[in-house]
Short mmCIF file of C-alpha atoms and ligand atoms in Angstrom, two decimals:
data_model
loop_
_atom_site.label_atom_id
_atom_site.label_comp_id
_atom_site.label_asym_id
_atom_site.label_seq_id
_atom_site.Cartn_x
_atom_site.Cartn_y
_atom_site.Cartn_z
CA MET A 1 -46.18 -99.67 -111.00
CA ARG A 2 -43.57 -98.06 -108.85
CA ARG A 3 -44.79 -100.02 -105.90
CA SER A 4 -44.61 -103.40 -107.63
CA PHE A 5 -41.10 -102.59 -108.86
CA PHE A 6 -40.13 -101.86 -105.28
CA LEU A 7 -41.62 -105.18 -104.15
CA ALA A 8 -39.92 -107.05 -106.97
CA SER A 9 -36.53 -105.60 -106.09
CA LEU A 10 -37.11 -106.50 -102.46
CA VAL A 11 -37.79 -110.09 -103.46
CA LEU A 12 -34.75 -110.08 -105.75
CA SER A 13 -32.44 -108.74 -103.08
CA PHE A 14 -33.79 -111.26 -100.60
CA ALA A 15 -33.18 -114.06 -103.11
CA ALA A 16 -29.66 -112.78 -103.79
CA SER A 17 -28.74 -112.69 -100.14
CA ALA A 18 -30.23 -116.15 -99.60
CA ALA A 19 -28.10 -117.46 -102.49
CA GLU A 20 -24.98 -115.97 -100.88
CA ALA A 21 -25.61 -117.53 -97.48
CA PRO A 22 -22.68 -119.84 -96.75
CA PRO A 23 -23.48 -123.54 -97.16
CA LYS A 24 -23.67 -125.64 -94.05
CA SER A 25 -21.89 -128.69 -95.47
CA TYR A 26 -18.45 -128.89 -97.03
CA VAL A 27 -16.07 -131.50 -98.29
CA LEU A 28 -12.53 -130.17 -98.05
CA LYS A 29 -10.07 -131.99 -100.31
CA ALA A 30 -6.27 -131.70 -100.44
CA ALA A 31 -3.33 -133.95 -101.21
CA ARG A 32 -2.61 -134.47 -97.48
CA LEU A 33 -4.04 -134.11 -94.00
CA PHE A 34 -2.10 -133.71 -90.74
CA ASP A 35 -3.24 -136.20 -88.12
CA ALA A 36 -2.16 -134.25 -85.04
CA LYS A 37 -2.96 -137.06 -82.64
CA ALA A 38 -0.83 -139.68 -84.42
CA GLY A 39 1.70 -137.08 -85.56
CA LYS A 40 1.71 -138.09 -89.23
CA LEU A 41 0.47 -137.08 -92.66
CA VAL A 42 -2.45 -138.95 -94.19
CA THR A 43 -3.15 -139.09 -97.97
CA PRO A 44 -5.38 -137.96 -99.49
CA GLY A 45 -6.72 -135.26 -97.15
CA VAL A 46 -10.51 -135.26 -96.89
CA VAL A 47 -12.56 -133.51 -94.21
CA VAL A 48 -16.36 -133.46 -94.20
CA VAL A 49 -17.95 -130.55 -92.33
CA GLN A 50 -21.58 -130.17 -91.34
CA ASP A 51 -23.13 -127.43 -89.19
CA GLY A 52 -19.78 -126.23 -87.91
CA LYS A 53 -18.44 -129.64 -86.96
CA VAL A 54 -16.22 -132.27 -88.52
CA THR A 55 -18.40 -135.28 -89.31
CA ALA A 56 -15.95 -137.49 -91.17
CA VAL A 57 -12.28 -137.64 -92.19
CA GLY A 58 -10.48 -139.68 -94.85
CA ALA A 59 -10.95 -140.97 -98.38
CA GLY A 60 -13.91 -143.22 -97.52
CA ALA A 61 -15.87 -140.46 -95.76
CA ASN A 62 -19.62 -140.26 -96.24
CA VAL A 63 -20.47 -137.10 -98.19
CA PRO A 64 -23.78 -135.39 -97.37
CA ALA A 65 -26.04 -134.40 -100.27
CA GLY A 66 -25.61 -130.78 -101.33
CA ALA A 67 -22.21 -130.39 -99.69
CA ARG A 68 -19.93 -127.83 -101.31
CA VAL A 69 -16.72 -129.47 -102.50
CA VAL A 70 -13.60 -127.36 -101.95
CA GLU A 71 -10.60 -128.62 -103.95
CA LEU A 72 -7.39 -127.31 -102.44
CA GLY A 73 -4.94 -129.28 -104.58
CA ASP A 74 -1.31 -129.97 -103.61
CA ALA A 75 -1.83 -128.77 -100.07
CA THR A 76 -2.04 -130.04 -96.50
CA LEU A 77 -5.12 -129.73 -94.30
CA LEU A 78 -4.39 -129.11 -90.62
CA PRO A 79 -6.40 -128.34 -87.49
CA GLY A 80 -6.71 -124.55 -87.01
CA PHE A 81 -3.48 -123.29 -85.41
CA MET A 82 -3.48 -122.09 -81.81
CA ASP A 83 -1.25 -119.42 -80.32
CA ALA A 84 -1.05 -119.75 -76.54
CA HIS A 85 0.50 -116.30 -76.03
CA THR A 86 -0.81 -113.20 -77.75
CA HIS A 87 -1.46 -109.55 -76.93
CA LEU A 88 -4.17 -108.67 -79.44
CA THR A 89 -4.62 -105.13 -78.17
CA GLY A 90 -1.06 -104.04 -78.88
CA GLU A 91 1.49 -103.73 -81.64
CA PRO A 92 4.68 -101.66 -81.68
CA GLY A 93 4.87 -98.55 -83.84
CA PRO A 94 8.08 -97.20 -85.38
CA ASP A 95 8.76 -94.93 -82.37
CA TRP A 96 8.51 -96.35 -78.84
CA ARG A 97 8.18 -92.86 -77.37
CA GLN A 98 5.06 -92.31 -79.46
CA ASP A 99 3.75 -95.71 -78.30
CA VAL A 100 4.02 -94.55 -74.68
CA ILE A 101 2.11 -91.35 -75.48
CA ASP A 102 -0.52 -93.33 -77.43
CA ASP A 103 -1.00 -95.68 -74.49
CA LEU A 104 -1.67 -92.71 -72.24
CA GLN A 105 -3.97 -90.86 -74.64
CA ARG A 106 -6.01 -93.38 -76.57
CA THR A 107 -9.50 -94.00 -75.23
CA ILE A 108 -10.68 -97.54 -74.53
CA PRO A 109 -13.01 -97.49 -77.60
CA GLU A 110 -10.06 -96.40 -79.81
CA GLN A 111 -7.88 -99.19 -78.44
CA THR A 112 -10.67 -101.67 -79.04
CA LEU A 113 -11.40 -100.52 -82.60
CA GLU A 114 -7.70 -100.50 -83.43
CA SER A 115 -7.53 -104.15 -82.31
CA LEU A 116 -9.95 -105.23 -85.05
CA PRO A 117 -7.38 -105.43 -87.88
CA LYS A 118 -5.07 -107.30 -85.50
CA VAL A 119 -7.60 -110.01 -84.64
CA ARG A 120 -8.50 -110.32 -88.31
CA ALA A 121 -4.84 -110.68 -89.34
CA THR A 122 -4.39 -113.40 -86.71
CA LEU A 123 -7.32 -115.43 -88.04
CA MET A 124 -6.27 -114.98 -91.68
CA ALA A 125 -2.81 -116.33 -90.79
CA GLY A 126 -4.50 -119.58 -89.77
CA PHE A 127 -4.76 -119.04 -86.02
CA THR A 128 -8.34 -119.91 -85.17
CA THR A 129 -7.81 -119.92 -81.38
CA VAL A 130 -5.56 -117.76 -79.23
CA ARG A 131 -4.86 -117.39 -75.54
CA ASN A 132 -4.49 -113.67 -74.91
CA LEU A 133 -2.09 -113.13 -72.02
CA GLY A 134 -2.63 -109.56 -70.96
CA ALA A 135 -4.84 -106.73 -72.16
CA PRO A 136 -5.90 -103.48 -70.50
CA ASP A 137 -9.42 -102.56 -69.48
CA PHE A 138 -10.96 -105.97 -70.29
CA ILE A 139 -10.73 -105.22 -74.03
CA ASP A 140 -9.86 -108.90 -74.63
CA VAL A 141 -13.12 -109.92 -72.97
CA GLY A 142 -15.02 -107.56 -75.28
CA LEU A 143 -13.23 -108.85 -78.37
CA ARG A 144 -13.82 -112.45 -77.29
CA ASN A 145 -17.53 -111.86 -76.82
CA SER A 146 -18.02 -109.92 -80.07
CA ILE A 147 -16.13 -112.55 -82.07
CA ARG A 148 -18.20 -115.27 -80.42
CA ARG A 149 -21.39 -113.42 -81.39
CA GLY A 150 -20.15 -113.07 -84.96
CA THR A 151 -20.07 -109.28 -85.09
CA VAL A 152 -16.25 -109.20 -85.36
CA VAL A 153 -14.02 -111.43 -87.51
CA GLY A 154 -11.24 -112.99 -85.45
CA PRO A 155 -9.99 -116.07 -83.68
CA ARG A 156 -11.67 -117.69 -80.69
CA ILE A 157 -10.10 -115.93 -77.69
CA ILE A 158 -9.26 -117.35 -74.29
CA ALA A 159 -8.69 -114.20 -72.30
CA ALA A 160 -6.48 -113.53 -69.27
CA THR A 161 -7.46 -109.83 -68.96
CA VAL A 162 -4.83 -107.84 -67.07
CA GLY A 163 -1.69 -109.68 -65.90
CA LEU A 164 -1.09 -109.81 -62.15
CA GLY A 165 2.14 -108.86 -60.42
CA SER A 166 3.88 -106.93 -57.66
CA THR A 167 4.57 -103.21 -57.31
CA GLY A 168 7.26 -102.16 -59.78
CA GLY A 169 7.23 -105.57 -61.46
CA HIS A 170 6.92 -106.54 -65.13
CA CYS A 171 3.11 -106.44 -64.96
CA ASP A 172 3.10 -103.00 -63.33
CA GLY A 173 2.09 -100.68 -66.17
CA GLY A 174 3.11 -97.70 -64.08
CA ASN A 175 6.75 -98.61 -63.49
CA SER A 176 8.20 -96.25 -66.06
CA PHE A 177 6.42 -93.18 -64.71
CA ARG A 178 7.12 -90.95 -61.73
CA LYS A 179 5.10 -91.51 -58.57
CA GLY A 180 1.64 -90.02 -58.79
CA MET A 181 1.73 -89.72 -62.58
CA LEU A 182 -0.85 -92.44 -63.29
CA ALA A 183 -4.29 -92.90 -61.80
CA GLU A 184 -4.58 -95.96 -59.59
CA GLU A 185 -6.83 -97.83 -62.01
CA SER A 186 -4.07 -97.96 -64.63
CA THR A 187 -2.10 -100.33 -62.43
CA ARG A 188 -5.02 -102.55 -61.55
CA GLY A 189 -3.08 -105.81 -61.90
CA VAL A 190 -0.70 -104.82 -59.13
CA ALA A 191 -0.91 -106.05 -55.55
CA ASN A 192 1.34 -107.29 -52.78
CA GLY A 193 0.77 -110.16 -50.37
CA PRO A 194 -1.09 -113.45 -50.91
CA GLU A 195 -4.55 -112.22 -49.95
CA ALA A 196 -4.37 -109.03 -52.02
CA LEU A 197 -3.33 -111.05 -55.07
CA ARG A 198 -6.03 -113.62 -54.37
CA ALA A 199 -8.54 -110.76 -54.45
CA LEU A 200 -7.22 -109.68 -57.88
CA VAL A 201 -7.69 -113.21 -59.22
CA ARG A 202 -11.30 -113.00 -58.05
CA GLU A 203 -11.72 -109.58 -59.64
CA ASN A 204 -10.34 -110.70 -63.02
CA LEU A 205 -12.63 -113.73 -63.01
CA LYS A 206 -15.58 -111.60 -61.95
CA PHE A 207 -15.11 -109.39 -65.03
CA GLY A 208 -14.71 -112.21 -67.53
CA ALA A 209 -11.19 -113.68 -67.42
CA ASP A 210 -10.91 -117.27 -68.66
CA LEU A 211 -7.52 -117.76 -67.02
CA ILE A 212 -4.96 -115.87 -64.95
CA LYS A 213 -1.65 -114.45 -66.18
CA VAL A 214 0.99 -113.70 -63.60
CA CYS A 215 4.40 -112.06 -63.81
CA ALA A 216 6.78 -114.19 -61.74
CA THR A 217 9.98 -112.40 -62.81
CA GLY A 218 11.12 -109.22 -64.55
CA GLY A 219 10.75 -108.86 -68.29
CA VAL A 220 12.70 -107.79 -71.36
CA LEU A 221 10.34 -105.03 -72.46
CA SER A 222 9.52 -103.46 -69.11
CA LEU A 223 11.72 -100.78 -67.60
CA ASN A 224 13.30 -101.03 -64.20
CA SER A 225 12.79 -104.81 -63.95
CA ASP A 226 15.62 -107.35 -64.04
CA VAL A 227 14.71 -110.49 -66.02
CA ASP A 228 16.53 -112.81 -63.62
CA SER A 229 14.87 -111.58 -60.39
CA PRO A 230 11.77 -113.14 -58.88
CA GLN A 231 8.97 -110.62 -58.37
CA LEU A 232 6.53 -112.65 -56.28
CA THR A 233 7.08 -114.74 -53.16
CA GLN A 234 6.27 -118.44 -53.00
CA ALA A 235 3.28 -117.63 -50.77
CA GLU A 236 1.98 -115.07 -53.30
CA LEU A 237 2.22 -117.51 -56.21
CA ASP A 238 0.68 -120.29 -54.11
CA ALA A 239 -2.32 -118.06 -53.33
CA ILE A 240 -2.84 -117.05 -56.97
CA VAL A 241 -2.70 -120.63 -58.24
CA ASP A 242 -4.82 -121.95 -55.38
CA GLU A 243 -7.57 -119.42 -56.08
CA ALA A 244 -7.52 -119.89 -59.86
CA HIS A 245 -7.45 -123.68 -59.71
CA ALA A 246 -10.22 -123.72 -57.12
CA ARG A 247 -12.29 -121.86 -59.70
CA LYS A 248 -11.18 -124.36 -62.42
CA ARG A 249 -9.10 -121.75 -64.26
CA LYS A 250 -5.53 -122.12 -65.44
CA VAL A 251 -2.54 -119.95 -64.65
CA ALA A 252 0.15 -118.85 -67.11
CA ALA A 253 3.35 -117.50 -65.58
CA HIS A 254 5.63 -115.06 -67.34
CA ALA A 255 9.08 -116.12 -66.10
CA HIS A 256 12.64 -115.63 -67.37
CA GLY A 257 14.85 -116.22 -64.32
CA ALA A 258 15.13 -119.76 -62.92
CA GLU A 259 14.30 -118.89 -59.29
CA GLY A 260 11.07 -117.08 -60.14
CA ALA A 261 10.13 -119.86 -62.57
CA LYS A 262 10.76 -122.54 -59.93
CA ARG A 263 8.49 -120.77 -57.45
CA ALA A 264 5.79 -120.64 -60.12
CA ILE A 265 6.26 -124.31 -61.07
CA ARG A 266 6.14 -125.36 -57.40
CA ALA A 267 2.97 -123.31 -56.97
CA GLY A 268 1.47 -125.41 -59.78
CA VAL A 269 1.12 -122.95 -62.67
CA ASP A 270 0.00 -124.59 -65.91
CA SER A 271 2.61 -122.97 -68.16
CA ILE A 272 5.88 -121.10 -68.05
CA GLU A 273 6.06 -118.35 -70.67
CA HIS A 274 9.43 -117.32 -72.23
CA GLY A 275 11.59 -119.26 -69.72
CA SER A 276 14.82 -117.85 -71.10
CA LEU A 277 17.01 -118.59 -68.07
CA LEU A 278 15.48 -121.93 -67.06
CA ASP A 279 18.15 -124.20 -65.54
CA ASP A 280 18.27 -128.00 -65.31
CA GLU A 281 16.48 -128.04 -61.97
CA ALA A 282 13.61 -125.91 -63.30
CA LEU A 283 13.26 -128.00 -66.47
CA ASP A 284 13.37 -131.27 -64.52
CA LEU A 285 10.68 -129.93 -62.18
CA MET A 286 8.53 -128.96 -65.19
CA LYS A 287 8.97 -132.41 -66.67
CA LYS A 288 8.03 -134.04 -63.36
CA LYS A 289 4.96 -131.86 -62.80
CA GLY A 290 3.84 -131.77 -66.43
CA THR A 291 4.17 -127.97 -66.61
CA TRP A 292 3.94 -126.68 -70.18
CA TYR A 293 6.71 -124.59 -71.69
CA VAL A 294 5.69 -121.80 -74.09
CA PRO A 295 9.03 -120.55 -75.45
CA THR A 296 7.82 -117.50 -77.50
CA ALA A 297 10.88 -117.50 -79.79
CA MET A 298 9.11 -114.99 -82.05
CA ALA A 299 9.02 -112.50 -79.16
CA PHE A 300 12.80 -112.51 -78.99
CA GLN A 301 13.08 -112.26 -82.77
CA GLY A 302 10.62 -109.35 -82.80
CA VAL A 303 12.42 -107.51 -80.01
CA ARG A 304 15.79 -108.15 -81.65
CA GLU A 305 14.54 -106.71 -84.95
CA ARG A 306 13.47 -103.55 -83.16
CA ALA A 307 16.69 -103.44 -81.11
CA ASP A 308 18.77 -103.68 -84.31
CA LYS A 309 16.95 -100.63 -85.68
CA GLY A 310 17.39 -98.73 -82.40
CA MET A 311 13.62 -98.67 -81.92
CA LEU A 312 13.74 -99.47 -78.18
CA PRO A 313 15.05 -97.82 -75.02
CA GLU A 314 18.69 -98.74 -74.28
CA GLU A 315 17.68 -100.78 -71.21
CA ASN A 316 15.48 -103.09 -73.27
CA ILE A 317 18.10 -103.48 -76.01
CA ARG A 318 20.67 -104.48 -73.39
CA LYS A 319 18.31 -107.02 -71.87
CA VAL A 320 17.33 -108.77 -75.10
CA ARG A 321 20.98 -109.10 -76.12
CA ALA A 322 21.83 -110.47 -72.68
CA VAL A 323 19.23 -113.28 -72.68
CA ASP A 324 19.04 -114.19 -76.37
CA GLU A 325 21.71 -116.90 -76.32
CA ALA A 326 20.57 -118.32 -72.98
CA ARG A 327 16.96 -118.67 -74.11
CA LYS A 328 18.03 -120.66 -77.17
CA GLN A 329 19.95 -123.03 -74.88
CA ALA A 330 16.95 -123.31 -72.52
CA LEU A 331 14.69 -124.33 -75.40
CA ARG A 332 17.24 -126.87 -76.70
CA LYS A 333 17.53 -128.39 -73.22
CA ALA A 334 13.76 -128.47 -72.76
CA ILE A 335 13.38 -130.33 -76.07
CA ALA A 336 16.13 -132.80 -75.13
CA LYS A 337 14.55 -133.45 -71.71
CA GLY A 338 11.09 -133.96 -73.18
CA VAL A 339 9.41 -131.05 -71.39
CA ARG A 340 5.91 -130.55 -72.86
CA ILE A 341 6.02 -127.66 -75.32
CA ALA A 342 3.07 -125.60 -76.54
CA PHE A 343 3.15 -123.03 -79.32
CA GLY A 344 3.03 -119.38 -78.28
CA THR A 345 4.54 -116.27 -79.80
CA ASP A 346 3.87 -113.10 -77.76
CA ALA A 347 2.32 -111.56 -80.92
CA GLY A 348 1.87 -107.90 -80.18
CA VAL A 349 5.57 -107.63 -79.42
CA PHE A 350 5.80 -107.99 -83.21
CA ALA A 351 3.13 -107.52 -85.91
CA HIS A 352 0.01 -109.68 -85.65
CA GLY A 353 -0.28 -112.21 -88.48
CA ARG A 354 3.40 -113.22 -88.30
CA ASN A 355 2.58 -115.84 -85.63
CA ALA A 356 3.51 -118.83 -87.82
CA GLY A 357 7.15 -117.64 -87.83
CA GLU A 358 7.42 -119.50 -84.50
CA PHE A 359 7.25 -122.90 -86.25
CA ALA A 360 10.58 -122.41 -88.06
CA LEU A 361 12.24 -121.07 -84.91
CA MET A 362 11.11 -124.15 -82.94
CA VAL A 363 12.46 -126.45 -85.66
CA GLU A 364 15.72 -124.48 -85.72
CA ALA A 365 16.03 -125.13 -81.98
CA GLY A 366 15.77 -128.87 -82.57
CA LEU A 367 12.05 -129.66 -82.36
CA PRO A 368 11.08 -132.10 -85.15
CA PRO A 369 8.62 -130.45 -87.61
CA VAL A 370 5.91 -132.91 -86.64
CA GLU A 371 6.27 -131.88 -82.98
CA ALA A 372 6.20 -128.19 -83.91
CA LEU A 373 2.85 -128.78 -85.67
CA ARG A 374 1.59 -130.73 -82.66
CA ALA A 375 2.69 -127.87 -80.36
CA ALA A 376 0.27 -125.54 -82.18
CA THR A 377 -2.62 -128.01 -82.40
CA VAL A 378 -3.10 -130.99 -80.11
CA ASN A 379 -0.67 -129.75 -77.41
CA ALA A 380 -1.94 -126.18 -77.35
CA ALA A 381 -5.50 -127.52 -77.13
CA GLU A 382 -4.53 -129.47 -74.02
CA LEU A 383 -2.84 -126.46 -72.40
CA LEU A 384 -5.82 -124.26 -73.23
CA GLY A 385 -8.25 -126.85 -71.87
CA VAL A 386 -10.14 -127.21 -75.18
CA SER A 387 -9.09 -130.73 -76.22
CA SER A 388 -12.62 -132.05 -76.24
CA THR A 389 -13.64 -129.69 -79.06
CA LEU A 390 -10.42 -128.59 -80.80
CA GLY A 391 -6.83 -129.51 -81.66
CA THR A 392 -7.38 -132.43 -84.04
CA LEU A 393 -9.43 -133.15 -87.17
CA GLU A 394 -11.76 -135.87 -85.89
CA PRO A 395 -15.51 -136.47 -86.13
CA GLY A 396 -17.34 -134.45 -83.48
CA LYS A 397 -14.73 -131.70 -83.17
CA LEU A 398 -15.41 -128.10 -84.17
CA ALA A 399 -14.51 -127.53 -87.83
CA ASP A 400 -11.44 -125.32 -87.47
CA VAL A 401 -9.40 -126.24 -90.55
CA VAL A 402 -6.52 -124.51 -92.31
CA ALA A 403 -4.60 -125.40 -95.48
CA VAL A 404 -0.98 -124.70 -96.36
CA PRO A 405 0.64 -125.32 -99.76
CA GLY A 406 2.77 -128.45 -100.22
CA ASN A 407 4.10 -130.50 -97.33
CA PRO A 408 4.90 -128.63 -94.10
CA LEU A 409 6.92 -131.58 -92.73
CA GLN A 410 9.36 -131.13 -95.62
CA ASP A 411 9.37 -127.33 -95.36
CA ILE A 412 8.05 -125.96 -92.07
CA ARG A 413 7.90 -122.45 -93.55
CA LYS A 414 4.84 -123.56 -95.55
CA THR A 415 2.95 -122.82 -92.32
CA GLU A 416 3.61 -119.14 -93.06
CA ALA A 417 1.66 -119.45 -96.32
CA VAL A 418 -1.81 -120.43 -95.04
CA PHE A 419 -4.28 -119.88 -97.90
CA PHE A 420 -7.49 -121.42 -96.54
CA VAL A 421 -9.06 -120.76 -93.15
CA MET A 422 -12.27 -122.25 -91.78
CA LYS A 423 -13.46 -121.58 -88.23
CA GLU A 424 -16.40 -123.51 -86.87
CA GLY A 425 -17.54 -124.41 -90.37
CA VAL A 426 -17.37 -120.87 -91.79
CA VAL A 427 -14.83 -120.15 -94.54
CA TYR A 428 -12.97 -116.92 -93.77
CA ARG A 429 -10.24 -117.30 -96.35
CA ASN A 430 -9.88 -119.27 -99.56
CA ASP A 431 -7.27 -117.87 -101.94
CA THR A 432 -8.16 -120.46 -104.61
CA GLU A 433 -11.44 -118.60 -105.19
CA ALA A 434 -11.59 -115.01 -106.38
CA GLN A 435 -13.66 -114.16 -103.33
CA ALA A 436 -14.73 -116.55 -100.62
CA PRO A 437 -18.49 -116.34 -99.99
CA SER A 438 -18.03 -115.24 -96.40
CA ALA A 439 -14.87 -113.19 -96.89
CA ALA A 440 -16.97 -110.02 -96.95
CA ARG A 441 -18.18 -110.59 -93.42
ZN1 LIG T 501 3.49 -111.58 -73.31
#
């Protein structure tokens, strides 16, 4: 008797879990759909999804038998957002001194585990793909792989691993400590001379990097590094880009000052990050070479918020105040000149999940709302090298779909209210249902 009860409950629990398995086909319906390629809204919004891919789009789409219909109402369907500049392993605490101590004391497993809520928050905010531009100890590679395997909930990650730079530069994690204080391995991204940097490119790729991040100038949040000064020679940047491109990998250059940025652009980097002091010559060169500009306006907002509360060292507060006006002008000029712009935030400088705040800041700087949406979809996909599978809602593409309430072209801040998130055909968020079937994953 006992035994048959046990068997029966086994069967029941098996049946229950089978019933809860997410369906493989969906029809997503909303008032509108954003056609990222054409840069316009289409009505009504209909996306058919089968086995993780988009199979049809539009009112006349063929609907497979047994597909689950998801009615999202007065909303807009968009391709999953992409953030081309994140730091998923970090987030500032209320006291920067404590952050420094934490960085020195936390084990790699702790840092990895503490990244899990951050990757989850990023996905739930509608960012289904991110390019992570700098993480210690290959944690980004681990997160990327675990997310890909489905053991961790988060966005698809394109990982740069540790950023490369010169001794004492922005990428030198040891530049705020006295000599001899840190073990050599903590400053692994640091080298001097073209061949030594070329070797670091090879090492990052060997251990799983998808692309290379390089620090071409000083930075706002590092100590002892002037934002306007170049930190690598032309020959060093040439070697880094040559090695990465030979291996079919892209290079993202952190650059504020115009001279350092120009060296990076001439070397052939794929994107300039921040670019706060870019001059006409640098912007014209970017336009000519097709170099992407990732303005990271949210980074400056995040740093300013912390500066206003006195939550940063004096040197950093001084630097953000000094470049804040110039970087707004640089972005305005870039927009006017038609430099290609991709969406990136530097999330990790501020709390993960606030990424969509960048849209409103881009629009404030003069980018039309439709171009801001394209920056985070079709443009970012091109910069990230994933255009063949992502960036638009078209048959054959991976089913990364988000929904925002209302019309984001009329109010760009609707992008900050994502309420539905699908990644590769799996629903991770649907606020119209009490609990999405796969939300418990
Ligand atoms: Zn960054």
